[in-house]
PDB file of C-alpha atoms and ligand atoms in Angstrom:
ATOM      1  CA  UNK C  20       0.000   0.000   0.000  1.00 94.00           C
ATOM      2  CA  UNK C  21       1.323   3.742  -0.691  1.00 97.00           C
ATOM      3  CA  UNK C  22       2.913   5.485   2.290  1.00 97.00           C
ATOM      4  CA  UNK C  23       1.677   9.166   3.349  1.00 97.00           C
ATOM      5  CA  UNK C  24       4.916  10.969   4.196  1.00 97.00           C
ATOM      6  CA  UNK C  25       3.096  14.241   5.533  1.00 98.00           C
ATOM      7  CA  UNK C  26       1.504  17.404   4.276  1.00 98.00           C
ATOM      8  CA  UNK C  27       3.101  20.849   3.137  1.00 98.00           C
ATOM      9  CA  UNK C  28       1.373  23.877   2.886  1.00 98.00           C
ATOM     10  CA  UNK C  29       2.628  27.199   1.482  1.00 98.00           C
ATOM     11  CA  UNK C  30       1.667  30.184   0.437  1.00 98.00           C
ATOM     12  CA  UNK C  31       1.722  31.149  -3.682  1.00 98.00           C
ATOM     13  CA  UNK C  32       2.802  34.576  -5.092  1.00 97.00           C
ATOM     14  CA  UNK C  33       3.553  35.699  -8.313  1.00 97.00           C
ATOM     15  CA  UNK C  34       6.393  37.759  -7.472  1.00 97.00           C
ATOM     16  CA  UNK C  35       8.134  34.939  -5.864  1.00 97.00           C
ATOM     17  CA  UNK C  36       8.930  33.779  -9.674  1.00 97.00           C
ATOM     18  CA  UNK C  37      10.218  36.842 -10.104  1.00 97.00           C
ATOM     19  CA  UNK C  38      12.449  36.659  -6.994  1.00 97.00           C
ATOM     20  CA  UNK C  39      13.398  32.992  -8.200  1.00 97.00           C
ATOM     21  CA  UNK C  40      14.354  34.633 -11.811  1.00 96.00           C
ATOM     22  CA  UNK C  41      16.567  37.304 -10.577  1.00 96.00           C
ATOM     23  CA  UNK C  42      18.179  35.725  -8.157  1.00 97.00           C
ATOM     24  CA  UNK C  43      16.749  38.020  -4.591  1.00 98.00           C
ATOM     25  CA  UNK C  44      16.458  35.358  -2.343  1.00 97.00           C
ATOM     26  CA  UNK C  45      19.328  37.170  -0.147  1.00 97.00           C
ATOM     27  CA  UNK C  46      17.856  40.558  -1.003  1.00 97.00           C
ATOM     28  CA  UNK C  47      16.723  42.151   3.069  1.00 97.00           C
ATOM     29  CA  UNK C  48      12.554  42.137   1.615  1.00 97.00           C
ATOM     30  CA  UNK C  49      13.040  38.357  -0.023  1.00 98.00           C
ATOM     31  CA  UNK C  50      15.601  36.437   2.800  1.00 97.00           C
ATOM     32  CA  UNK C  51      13.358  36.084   5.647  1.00 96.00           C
ATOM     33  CA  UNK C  52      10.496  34.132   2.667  1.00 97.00           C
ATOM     34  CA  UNK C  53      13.355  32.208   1.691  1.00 97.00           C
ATOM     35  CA  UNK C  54      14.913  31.287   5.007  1.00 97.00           C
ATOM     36  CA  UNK C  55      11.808  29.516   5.545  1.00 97.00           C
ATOM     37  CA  UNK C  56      12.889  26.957   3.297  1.00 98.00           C
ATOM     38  CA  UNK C  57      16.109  24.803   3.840  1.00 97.00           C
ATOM     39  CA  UNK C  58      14.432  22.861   7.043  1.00 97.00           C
ATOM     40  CA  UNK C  59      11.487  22.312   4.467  1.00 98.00           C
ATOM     41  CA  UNK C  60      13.839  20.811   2.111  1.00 98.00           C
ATOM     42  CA  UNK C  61      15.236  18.748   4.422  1.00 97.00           C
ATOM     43  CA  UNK C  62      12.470  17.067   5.800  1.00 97.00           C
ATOM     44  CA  UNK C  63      11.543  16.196   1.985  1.00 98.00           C
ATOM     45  CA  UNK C  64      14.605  14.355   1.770  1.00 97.00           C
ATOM     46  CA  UNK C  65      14.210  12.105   4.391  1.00 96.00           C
ATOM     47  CA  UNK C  66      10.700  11.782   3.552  1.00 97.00           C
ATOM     48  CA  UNK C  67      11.782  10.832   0.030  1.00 97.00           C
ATOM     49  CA  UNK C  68       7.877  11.788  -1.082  1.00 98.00           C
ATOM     50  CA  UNK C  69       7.434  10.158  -5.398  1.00 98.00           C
ATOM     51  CA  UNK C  70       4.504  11.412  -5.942  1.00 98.00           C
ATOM     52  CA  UNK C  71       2.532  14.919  -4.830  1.00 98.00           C
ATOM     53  CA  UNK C  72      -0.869  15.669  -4.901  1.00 99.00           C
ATOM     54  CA  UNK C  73      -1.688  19.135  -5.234  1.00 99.00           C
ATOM     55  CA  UNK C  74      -4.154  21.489  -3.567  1.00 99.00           C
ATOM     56  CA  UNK C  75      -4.336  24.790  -5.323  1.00 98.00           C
ATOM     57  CA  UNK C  76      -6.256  27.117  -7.106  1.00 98.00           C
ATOM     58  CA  UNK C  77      -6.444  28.378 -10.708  1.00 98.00           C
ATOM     59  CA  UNK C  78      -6.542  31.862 -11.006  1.00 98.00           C
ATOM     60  CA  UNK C  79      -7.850  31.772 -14.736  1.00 97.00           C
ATOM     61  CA  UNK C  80      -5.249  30.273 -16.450  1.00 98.00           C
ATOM     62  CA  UNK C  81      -6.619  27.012 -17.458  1.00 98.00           C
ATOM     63  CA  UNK C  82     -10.117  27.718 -16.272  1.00 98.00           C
ATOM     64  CA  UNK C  83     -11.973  31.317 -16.902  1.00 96.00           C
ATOM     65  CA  UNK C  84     -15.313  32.642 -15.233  1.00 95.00           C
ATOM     66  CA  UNK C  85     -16.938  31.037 -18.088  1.00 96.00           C
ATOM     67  CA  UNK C  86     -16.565  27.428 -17.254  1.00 96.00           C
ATOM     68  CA  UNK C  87     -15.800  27.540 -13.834  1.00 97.00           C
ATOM     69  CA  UNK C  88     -15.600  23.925 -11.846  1.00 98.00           C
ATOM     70  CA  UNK C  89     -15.571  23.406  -7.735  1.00 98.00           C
ATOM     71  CA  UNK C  90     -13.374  20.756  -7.664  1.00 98.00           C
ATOM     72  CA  UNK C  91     -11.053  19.646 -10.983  1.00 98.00           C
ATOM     73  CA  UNK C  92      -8.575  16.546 -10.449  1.00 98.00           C
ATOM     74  CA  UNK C  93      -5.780  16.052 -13.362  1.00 98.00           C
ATOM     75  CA  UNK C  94      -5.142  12.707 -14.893  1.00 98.00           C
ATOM     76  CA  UNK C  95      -2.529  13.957 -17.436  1.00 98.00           C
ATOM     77  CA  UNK C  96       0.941  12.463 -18.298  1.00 98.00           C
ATOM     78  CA  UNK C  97       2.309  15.796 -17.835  1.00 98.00           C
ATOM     79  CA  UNK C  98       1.284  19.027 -17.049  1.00 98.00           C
ATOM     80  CA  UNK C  99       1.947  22.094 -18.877  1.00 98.00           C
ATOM     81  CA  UNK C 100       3.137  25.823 -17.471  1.00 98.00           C
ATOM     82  CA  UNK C 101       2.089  28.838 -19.711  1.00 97.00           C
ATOM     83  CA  UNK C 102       2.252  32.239 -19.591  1.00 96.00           C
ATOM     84  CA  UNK C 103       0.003  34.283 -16.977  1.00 96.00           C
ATOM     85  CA  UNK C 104       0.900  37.834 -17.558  1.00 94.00           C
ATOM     86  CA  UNK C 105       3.088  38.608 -14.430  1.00 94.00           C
ATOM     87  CA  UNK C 106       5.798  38.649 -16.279  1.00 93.00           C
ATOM     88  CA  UNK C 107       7.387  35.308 -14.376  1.00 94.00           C
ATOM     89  CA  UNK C 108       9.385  32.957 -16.655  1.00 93.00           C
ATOM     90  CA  UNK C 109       7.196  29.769 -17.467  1.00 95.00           C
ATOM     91  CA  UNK C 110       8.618  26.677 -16.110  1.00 96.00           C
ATOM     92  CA  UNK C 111       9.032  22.907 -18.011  1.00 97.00           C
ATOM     93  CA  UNK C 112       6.090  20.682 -17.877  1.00 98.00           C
ATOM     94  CA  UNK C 113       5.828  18.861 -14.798  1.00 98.00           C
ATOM     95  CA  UNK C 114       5.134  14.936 -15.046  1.00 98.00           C
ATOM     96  CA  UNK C 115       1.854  13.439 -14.055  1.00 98.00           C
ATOM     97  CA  UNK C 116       0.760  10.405 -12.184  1.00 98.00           C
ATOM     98  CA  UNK C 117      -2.500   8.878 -13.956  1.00 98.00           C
ATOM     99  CA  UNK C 118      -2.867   5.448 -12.051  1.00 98.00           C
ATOM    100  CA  UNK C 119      -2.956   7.814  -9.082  1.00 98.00           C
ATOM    101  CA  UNK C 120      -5.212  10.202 -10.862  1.00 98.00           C
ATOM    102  CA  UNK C 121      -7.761   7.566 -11.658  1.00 98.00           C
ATOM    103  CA  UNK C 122      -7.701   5.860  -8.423  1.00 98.00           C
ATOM    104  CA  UNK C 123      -8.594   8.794  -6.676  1.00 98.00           C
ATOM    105  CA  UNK C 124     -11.441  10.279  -8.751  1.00 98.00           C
ATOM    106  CA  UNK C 125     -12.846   6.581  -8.666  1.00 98.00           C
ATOM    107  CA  UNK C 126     -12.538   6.669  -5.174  1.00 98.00           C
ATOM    108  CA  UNK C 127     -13.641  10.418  -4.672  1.00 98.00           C
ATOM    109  CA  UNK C 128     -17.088   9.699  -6.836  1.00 98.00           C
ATOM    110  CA  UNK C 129     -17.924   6.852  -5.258  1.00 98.00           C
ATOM    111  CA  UNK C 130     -18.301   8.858  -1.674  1.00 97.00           C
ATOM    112  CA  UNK C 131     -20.608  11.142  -3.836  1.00 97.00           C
ATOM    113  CA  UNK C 132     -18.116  14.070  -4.546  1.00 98.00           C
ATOM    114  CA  UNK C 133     -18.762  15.215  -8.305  1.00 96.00           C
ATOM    115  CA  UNK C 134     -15.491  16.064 -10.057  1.00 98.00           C
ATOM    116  CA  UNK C 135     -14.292  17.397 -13.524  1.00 98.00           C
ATOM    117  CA  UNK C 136     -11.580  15.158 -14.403  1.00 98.00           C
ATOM    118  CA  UNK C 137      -9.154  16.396 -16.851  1.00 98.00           C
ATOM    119  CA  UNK C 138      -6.488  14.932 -18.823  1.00 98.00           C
ATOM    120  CA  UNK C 139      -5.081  17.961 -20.441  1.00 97.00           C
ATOM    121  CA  UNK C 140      -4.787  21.031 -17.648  1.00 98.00           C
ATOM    122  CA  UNK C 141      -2.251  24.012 -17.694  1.00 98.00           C
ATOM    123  CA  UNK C 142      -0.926  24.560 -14.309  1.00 98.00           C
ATOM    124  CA  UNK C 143      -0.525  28.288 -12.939  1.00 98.00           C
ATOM    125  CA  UNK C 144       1.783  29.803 -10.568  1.00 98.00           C
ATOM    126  CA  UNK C 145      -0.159  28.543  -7.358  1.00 98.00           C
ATOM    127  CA  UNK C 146       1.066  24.834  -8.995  1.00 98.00           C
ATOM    128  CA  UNK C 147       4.306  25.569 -10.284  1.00 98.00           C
ATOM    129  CA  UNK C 148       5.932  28.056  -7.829  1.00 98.00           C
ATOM    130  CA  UNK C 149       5.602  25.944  -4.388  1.00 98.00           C
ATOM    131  CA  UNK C 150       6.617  23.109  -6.674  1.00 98.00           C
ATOM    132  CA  UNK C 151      10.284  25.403  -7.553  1.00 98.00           C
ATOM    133  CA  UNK C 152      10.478  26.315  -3.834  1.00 98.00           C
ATOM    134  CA  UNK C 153      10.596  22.691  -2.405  1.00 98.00           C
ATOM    135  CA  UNK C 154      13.055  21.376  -5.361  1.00 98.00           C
ATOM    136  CA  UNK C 155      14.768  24.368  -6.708  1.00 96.00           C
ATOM    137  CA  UNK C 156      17.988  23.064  -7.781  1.00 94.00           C
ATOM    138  CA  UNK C 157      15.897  20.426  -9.854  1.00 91.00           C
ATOM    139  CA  UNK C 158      15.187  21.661 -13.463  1.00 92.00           C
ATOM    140  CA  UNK C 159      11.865  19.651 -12.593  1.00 93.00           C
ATOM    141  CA  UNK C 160      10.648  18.330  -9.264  1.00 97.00           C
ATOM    142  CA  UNK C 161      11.584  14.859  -9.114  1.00 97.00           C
ATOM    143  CA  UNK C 162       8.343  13.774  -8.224  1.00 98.00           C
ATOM    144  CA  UNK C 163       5.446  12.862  -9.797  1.00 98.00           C
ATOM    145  CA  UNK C 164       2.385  14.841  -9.178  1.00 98.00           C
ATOM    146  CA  UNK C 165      -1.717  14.802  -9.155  1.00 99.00           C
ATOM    147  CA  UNK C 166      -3.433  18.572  -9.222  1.00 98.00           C
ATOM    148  CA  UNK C 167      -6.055  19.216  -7.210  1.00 99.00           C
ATOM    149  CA  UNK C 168      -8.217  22.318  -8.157  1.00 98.00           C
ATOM    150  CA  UNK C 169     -10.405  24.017  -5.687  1.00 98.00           C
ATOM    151  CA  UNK C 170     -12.673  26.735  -7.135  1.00 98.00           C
ATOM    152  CA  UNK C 171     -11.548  29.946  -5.111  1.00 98.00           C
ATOM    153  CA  UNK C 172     -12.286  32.232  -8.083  1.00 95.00           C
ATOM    154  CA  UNK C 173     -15.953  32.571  -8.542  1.00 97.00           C
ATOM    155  CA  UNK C 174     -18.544  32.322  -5.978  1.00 97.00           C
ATOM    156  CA  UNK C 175     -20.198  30.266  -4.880  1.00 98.00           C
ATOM    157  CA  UNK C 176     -17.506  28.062  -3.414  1.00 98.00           C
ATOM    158  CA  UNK C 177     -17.322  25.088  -1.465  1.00 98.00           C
ATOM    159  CA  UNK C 178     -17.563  25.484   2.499  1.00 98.00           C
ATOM    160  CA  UNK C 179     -14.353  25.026   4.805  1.00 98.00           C
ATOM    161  CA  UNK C 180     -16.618  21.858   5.888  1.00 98.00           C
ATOM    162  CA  UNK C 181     -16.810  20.397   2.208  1.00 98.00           C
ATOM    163  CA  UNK C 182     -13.044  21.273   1.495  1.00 98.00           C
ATOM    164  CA  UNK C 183     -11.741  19.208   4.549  1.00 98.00           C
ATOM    165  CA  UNK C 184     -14.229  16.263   3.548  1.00 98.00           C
ATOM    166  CA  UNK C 185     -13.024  16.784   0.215  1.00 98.00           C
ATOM    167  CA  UNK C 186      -9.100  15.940   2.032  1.00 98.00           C
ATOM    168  CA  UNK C 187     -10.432  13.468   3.656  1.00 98.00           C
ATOM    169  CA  UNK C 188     -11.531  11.632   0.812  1.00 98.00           C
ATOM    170  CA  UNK C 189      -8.439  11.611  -1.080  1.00 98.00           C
ATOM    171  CA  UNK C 190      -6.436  11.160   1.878  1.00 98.00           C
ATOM    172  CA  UNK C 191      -8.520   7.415   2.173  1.00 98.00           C
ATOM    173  CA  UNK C 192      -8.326   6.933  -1.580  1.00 98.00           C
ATOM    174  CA  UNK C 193      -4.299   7.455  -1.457  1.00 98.00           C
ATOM    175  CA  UNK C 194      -4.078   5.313   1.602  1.00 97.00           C
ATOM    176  CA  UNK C 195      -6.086   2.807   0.133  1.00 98.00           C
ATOM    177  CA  UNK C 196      -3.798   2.867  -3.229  1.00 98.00           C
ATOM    178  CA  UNK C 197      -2.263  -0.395  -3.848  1.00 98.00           C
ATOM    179  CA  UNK C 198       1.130   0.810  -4.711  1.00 98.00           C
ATOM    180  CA  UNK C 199       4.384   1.037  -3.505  1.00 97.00           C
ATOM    181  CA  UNK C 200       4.810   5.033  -3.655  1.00 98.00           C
ATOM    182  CA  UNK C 201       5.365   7.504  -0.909  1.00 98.00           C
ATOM    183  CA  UNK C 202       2.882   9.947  -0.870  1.00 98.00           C
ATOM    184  CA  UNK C 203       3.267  13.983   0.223  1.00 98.00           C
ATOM    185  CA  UNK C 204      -0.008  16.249   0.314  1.00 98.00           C
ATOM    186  CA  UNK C 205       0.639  19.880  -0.862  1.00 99.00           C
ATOM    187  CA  UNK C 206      -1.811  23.047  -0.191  1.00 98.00           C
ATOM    188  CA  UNK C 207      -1.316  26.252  -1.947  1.00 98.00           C
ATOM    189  CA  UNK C 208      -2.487  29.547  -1.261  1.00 98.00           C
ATOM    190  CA  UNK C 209      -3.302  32.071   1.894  1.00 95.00           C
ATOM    191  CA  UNK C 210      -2.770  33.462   4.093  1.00 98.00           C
ATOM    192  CA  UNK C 211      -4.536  36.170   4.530  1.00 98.00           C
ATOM    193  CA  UNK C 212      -4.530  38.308   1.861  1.00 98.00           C
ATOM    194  CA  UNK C 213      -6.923  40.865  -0.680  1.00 98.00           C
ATOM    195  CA  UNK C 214      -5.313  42.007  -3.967  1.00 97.00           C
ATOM    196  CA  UNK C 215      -8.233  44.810  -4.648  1.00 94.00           C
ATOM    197  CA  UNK C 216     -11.295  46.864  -3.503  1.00 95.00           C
ATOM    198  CA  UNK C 217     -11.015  49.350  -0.618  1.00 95.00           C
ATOM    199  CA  UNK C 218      -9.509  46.747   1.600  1.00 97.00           C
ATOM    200  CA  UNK C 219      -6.436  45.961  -0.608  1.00 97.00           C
ATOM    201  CA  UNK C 220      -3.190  44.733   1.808  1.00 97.00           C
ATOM    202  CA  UNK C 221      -5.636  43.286   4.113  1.00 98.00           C
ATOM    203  CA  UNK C 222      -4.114  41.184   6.541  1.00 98.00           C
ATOM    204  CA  UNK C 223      -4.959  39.125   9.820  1.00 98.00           C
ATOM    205  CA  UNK C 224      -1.854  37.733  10.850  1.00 98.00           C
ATOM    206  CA  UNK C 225      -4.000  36.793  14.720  1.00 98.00           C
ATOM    207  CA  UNK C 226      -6.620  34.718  12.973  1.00 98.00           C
ATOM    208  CA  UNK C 227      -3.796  33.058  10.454  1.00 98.00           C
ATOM    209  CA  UNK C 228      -2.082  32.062  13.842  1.00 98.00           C
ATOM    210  CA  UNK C 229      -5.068  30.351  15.399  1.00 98.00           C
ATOM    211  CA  UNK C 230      -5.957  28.837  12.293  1.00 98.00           C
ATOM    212  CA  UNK C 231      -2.425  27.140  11.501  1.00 98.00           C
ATOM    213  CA  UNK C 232      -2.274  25.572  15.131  1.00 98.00           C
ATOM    214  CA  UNK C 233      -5.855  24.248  14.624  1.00 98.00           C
ATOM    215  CA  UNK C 234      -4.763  22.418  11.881  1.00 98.00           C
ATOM    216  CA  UNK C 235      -2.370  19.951  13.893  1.00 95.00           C
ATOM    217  CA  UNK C 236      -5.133  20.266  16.990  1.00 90.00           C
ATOM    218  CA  UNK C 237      -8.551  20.667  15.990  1.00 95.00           C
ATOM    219  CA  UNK C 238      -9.022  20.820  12.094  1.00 96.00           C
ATOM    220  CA  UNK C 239     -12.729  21.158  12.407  1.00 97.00           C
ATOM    221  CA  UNK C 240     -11.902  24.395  13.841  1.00 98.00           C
ATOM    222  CA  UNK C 241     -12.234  26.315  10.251  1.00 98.00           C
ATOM    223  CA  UNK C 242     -15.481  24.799   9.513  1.00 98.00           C
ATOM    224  CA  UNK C 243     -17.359  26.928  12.102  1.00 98.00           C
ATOM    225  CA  UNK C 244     -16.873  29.464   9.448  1.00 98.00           C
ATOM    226  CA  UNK C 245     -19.027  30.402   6.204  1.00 98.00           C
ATOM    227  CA  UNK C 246     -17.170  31.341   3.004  1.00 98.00           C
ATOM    228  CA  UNK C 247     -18.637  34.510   3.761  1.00 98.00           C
ATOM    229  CA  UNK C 248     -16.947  34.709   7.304  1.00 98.00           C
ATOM    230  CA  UNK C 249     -13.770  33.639   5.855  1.00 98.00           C
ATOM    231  CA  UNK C 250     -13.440  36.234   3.573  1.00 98.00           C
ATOM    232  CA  UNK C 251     -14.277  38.921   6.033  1.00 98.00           C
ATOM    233  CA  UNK C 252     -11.494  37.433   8.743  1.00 98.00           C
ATOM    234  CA  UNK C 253      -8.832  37.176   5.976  1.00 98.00           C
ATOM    235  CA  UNK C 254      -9.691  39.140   2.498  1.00 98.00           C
ATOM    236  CA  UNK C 255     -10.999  38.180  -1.020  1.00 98.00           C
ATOM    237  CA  UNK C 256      -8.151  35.886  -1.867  1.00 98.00           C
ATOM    238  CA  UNK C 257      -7.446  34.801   2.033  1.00 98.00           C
ATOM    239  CA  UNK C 258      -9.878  32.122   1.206  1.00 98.00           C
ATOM    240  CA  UNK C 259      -7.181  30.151  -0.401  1.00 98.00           C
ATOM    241  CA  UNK C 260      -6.788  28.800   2.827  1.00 98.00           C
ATOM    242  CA  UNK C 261      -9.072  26.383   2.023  1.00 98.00           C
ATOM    243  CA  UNK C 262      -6.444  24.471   0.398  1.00 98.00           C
ATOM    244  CA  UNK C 263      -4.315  24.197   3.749  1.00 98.00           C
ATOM    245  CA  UNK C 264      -7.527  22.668   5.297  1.00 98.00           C
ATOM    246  CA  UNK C 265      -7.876  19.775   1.862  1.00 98.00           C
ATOM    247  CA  UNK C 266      -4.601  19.128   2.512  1.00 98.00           C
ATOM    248  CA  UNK C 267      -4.589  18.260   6.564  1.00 98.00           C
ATOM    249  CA  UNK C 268      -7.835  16.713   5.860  1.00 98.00           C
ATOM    250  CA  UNK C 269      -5.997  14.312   3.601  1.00 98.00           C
ATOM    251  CA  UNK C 270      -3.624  13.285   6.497  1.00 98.00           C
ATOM    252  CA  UNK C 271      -4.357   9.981   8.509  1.00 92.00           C
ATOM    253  CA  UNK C 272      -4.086   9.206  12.207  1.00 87.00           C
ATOM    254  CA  UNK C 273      -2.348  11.383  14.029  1.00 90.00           C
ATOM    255  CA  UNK C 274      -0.861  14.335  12.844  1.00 95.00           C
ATOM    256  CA  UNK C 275       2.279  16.732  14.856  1.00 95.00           C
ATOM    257  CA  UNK C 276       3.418  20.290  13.070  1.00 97.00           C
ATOM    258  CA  UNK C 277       6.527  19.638  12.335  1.00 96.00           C
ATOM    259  CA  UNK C 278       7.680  23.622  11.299  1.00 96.00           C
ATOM    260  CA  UNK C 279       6.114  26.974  11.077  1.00 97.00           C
ATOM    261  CA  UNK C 280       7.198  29.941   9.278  1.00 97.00           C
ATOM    262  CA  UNK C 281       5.164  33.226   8.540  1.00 97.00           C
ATOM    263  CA  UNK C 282       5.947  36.728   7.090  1.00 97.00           C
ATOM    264  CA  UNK C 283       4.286  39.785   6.355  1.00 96.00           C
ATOM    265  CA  UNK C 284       4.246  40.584   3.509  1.00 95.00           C
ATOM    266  CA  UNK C 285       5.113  39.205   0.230  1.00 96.00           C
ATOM    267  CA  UNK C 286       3.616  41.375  -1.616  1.00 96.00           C
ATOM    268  CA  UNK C 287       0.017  41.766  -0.298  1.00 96.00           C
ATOM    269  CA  UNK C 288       0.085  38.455   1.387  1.00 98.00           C
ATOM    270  CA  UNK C 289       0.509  36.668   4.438  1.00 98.00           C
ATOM    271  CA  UNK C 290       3.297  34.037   3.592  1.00 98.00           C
ATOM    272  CA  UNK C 291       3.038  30.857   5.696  1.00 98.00           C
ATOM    273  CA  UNK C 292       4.984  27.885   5.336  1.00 98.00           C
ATOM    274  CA  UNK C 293       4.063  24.983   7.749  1.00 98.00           C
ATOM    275  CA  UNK C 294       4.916  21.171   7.622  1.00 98.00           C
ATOM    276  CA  UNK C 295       2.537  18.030   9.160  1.00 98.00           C
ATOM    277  CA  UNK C 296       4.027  14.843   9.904  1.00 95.00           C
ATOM    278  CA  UNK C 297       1.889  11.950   9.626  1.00 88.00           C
ATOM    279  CA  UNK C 298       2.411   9.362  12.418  1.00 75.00           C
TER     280      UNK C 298
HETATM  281  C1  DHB D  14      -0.717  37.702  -4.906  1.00 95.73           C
HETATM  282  C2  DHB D  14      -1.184  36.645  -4.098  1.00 95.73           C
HETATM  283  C3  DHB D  14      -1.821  35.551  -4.686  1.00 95.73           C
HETATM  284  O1  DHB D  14      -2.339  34.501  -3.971  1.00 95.73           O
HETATM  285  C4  DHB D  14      -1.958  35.465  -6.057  1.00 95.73           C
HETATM  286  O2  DHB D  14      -2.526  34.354  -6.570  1.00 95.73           O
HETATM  287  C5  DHB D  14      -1.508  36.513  -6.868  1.00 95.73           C
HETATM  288  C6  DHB D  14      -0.882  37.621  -6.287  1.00 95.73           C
HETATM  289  C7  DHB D  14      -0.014  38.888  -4.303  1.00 95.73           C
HETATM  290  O3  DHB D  14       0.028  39.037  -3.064  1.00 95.73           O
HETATM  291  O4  DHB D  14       0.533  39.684  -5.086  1.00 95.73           O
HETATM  292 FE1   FE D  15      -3.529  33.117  -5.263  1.00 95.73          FE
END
């Protein structure tokens, strides 16, 4: 049966590519983002993850307000980067895992979850960039990976409740994968954060806190909040911390935070960087 290493969550920002490009990790604004990192990246080698699945969400790239899905699972051989207008460089395609795919959309359907299942998707920064920041000295991550797309874009979107059942789910599905792989669950977005409208730079770096420990203590916690709620406690875009919560719902048994890191801002967000063991 496939092993769960552990879950990594981490915020996404365009201007991190940017950073990446130029080469401003040890720039004063950039170093304290980046010295979040190397204890990451050392965990990940002893917990020698081959495959990642993927919490994130599209921000238009591969799906606009026109056809707009809640939840979208990949089951491509690869998966392709493309241009998003930030001005980042795209990155090489990054390969796909479509046993695991299909197992966990099976899996996911059957406990009544209704999916879009795609097996050509273009994969934005909120994919690519956490991807760079666990393996940067890789030209590509050597991992294989599953996307996970969460509607965050267009409302209505799923609760906090539906999103951790939604982890849940694919957390049993990968546990129940009869494979020898070792498995890592990845959530990008958050933390707080608003990009526009009269409370642009809004950030809530006391209700981030509590919601990052009640992740390894009480991950029900979130779900006393409607998506309505949410985006009043942490902004417009904030509500990408729904990912965090697929991705510690997909964790079995018990569950310890391994490391914490958090810094305001990059950019207009809240940058959080936490890692879950999986005991
Ligand atoms: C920013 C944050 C995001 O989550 C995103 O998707 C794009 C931009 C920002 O803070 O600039
Ligand atoms: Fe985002």
């Amino acid at each position: 049966m496939a092993t769960i290493v552990g879950g990594i969550a981490v915020s996404h920002v365009p201007a991190i590519g940017n950073a990446i490009a130029r080469r401003l990790q040890h720039e004063p604004y950039w170093q304290p983002f980046f010295d979040g990192f190397p204890p990451v990246r050392a965990w990940l080698r002893e917990a020698r993850p081959d495959v990642v699945v993927v919490f994130y969400n599209d921000h238009g790239l591969n799906f606009f307000l026109d056809k707009q899905p809640t939840f979208a699972v990949g089951a491509a051989p690869q998966y392709v980067n493309a241009d998003e207008g930030w001005g980042i460089p795209s990155l090489p395609p990054f390969r796909g895992d479509p046993e695991l795919s299909w197992h966990i959309i099976d899996e996911v359907v059957r406990k009544d979850f209704d999916l879009t299942t795609c097996q050509e998707m273009l994969v934005d920064h909120a994919f690519t960039l956490p991807l760079k920041l666990l393996w940067p000295d890789e030209e590509s991550p050597p991992v294989r990976t599953v996307p996970i797309c969460i509607n965050t874009v267009q409302h209505p979107l799923a609760s906090a409740r539906r999103c951790l059942r939604l982890g849940e789910a694919v957390g049993e599905a990968v546990a129940g994968w009869d494979a020898d792989a070792r498995v890592l669950f990845l959530g990008t977005g958050g933390l707080s954060h608003q990009l526009d409208g009269e409370r642009a730079g809004f950030i809530n770096k006391e209700f981030d806190l509590k919601f990052v420990q009640s992740l390894s203590a009480d991950p029900q916690w979130a779900t006393q909040y409607s998506i309505e709620d949410l985006v009043e406690l942490t902004g417009t875009q904030g509500v990408e911390l729904l990912m965090w919560l697929a991705m510690r719902g997909a964790l079995r048994g018990r569950v310890r935070q391994r490391s914490f890191s958090y810094h305001i801002p990059i950019s207009n967000t809240a940058a959080g960087l936490l890692v879950l063991e999986n005991q």
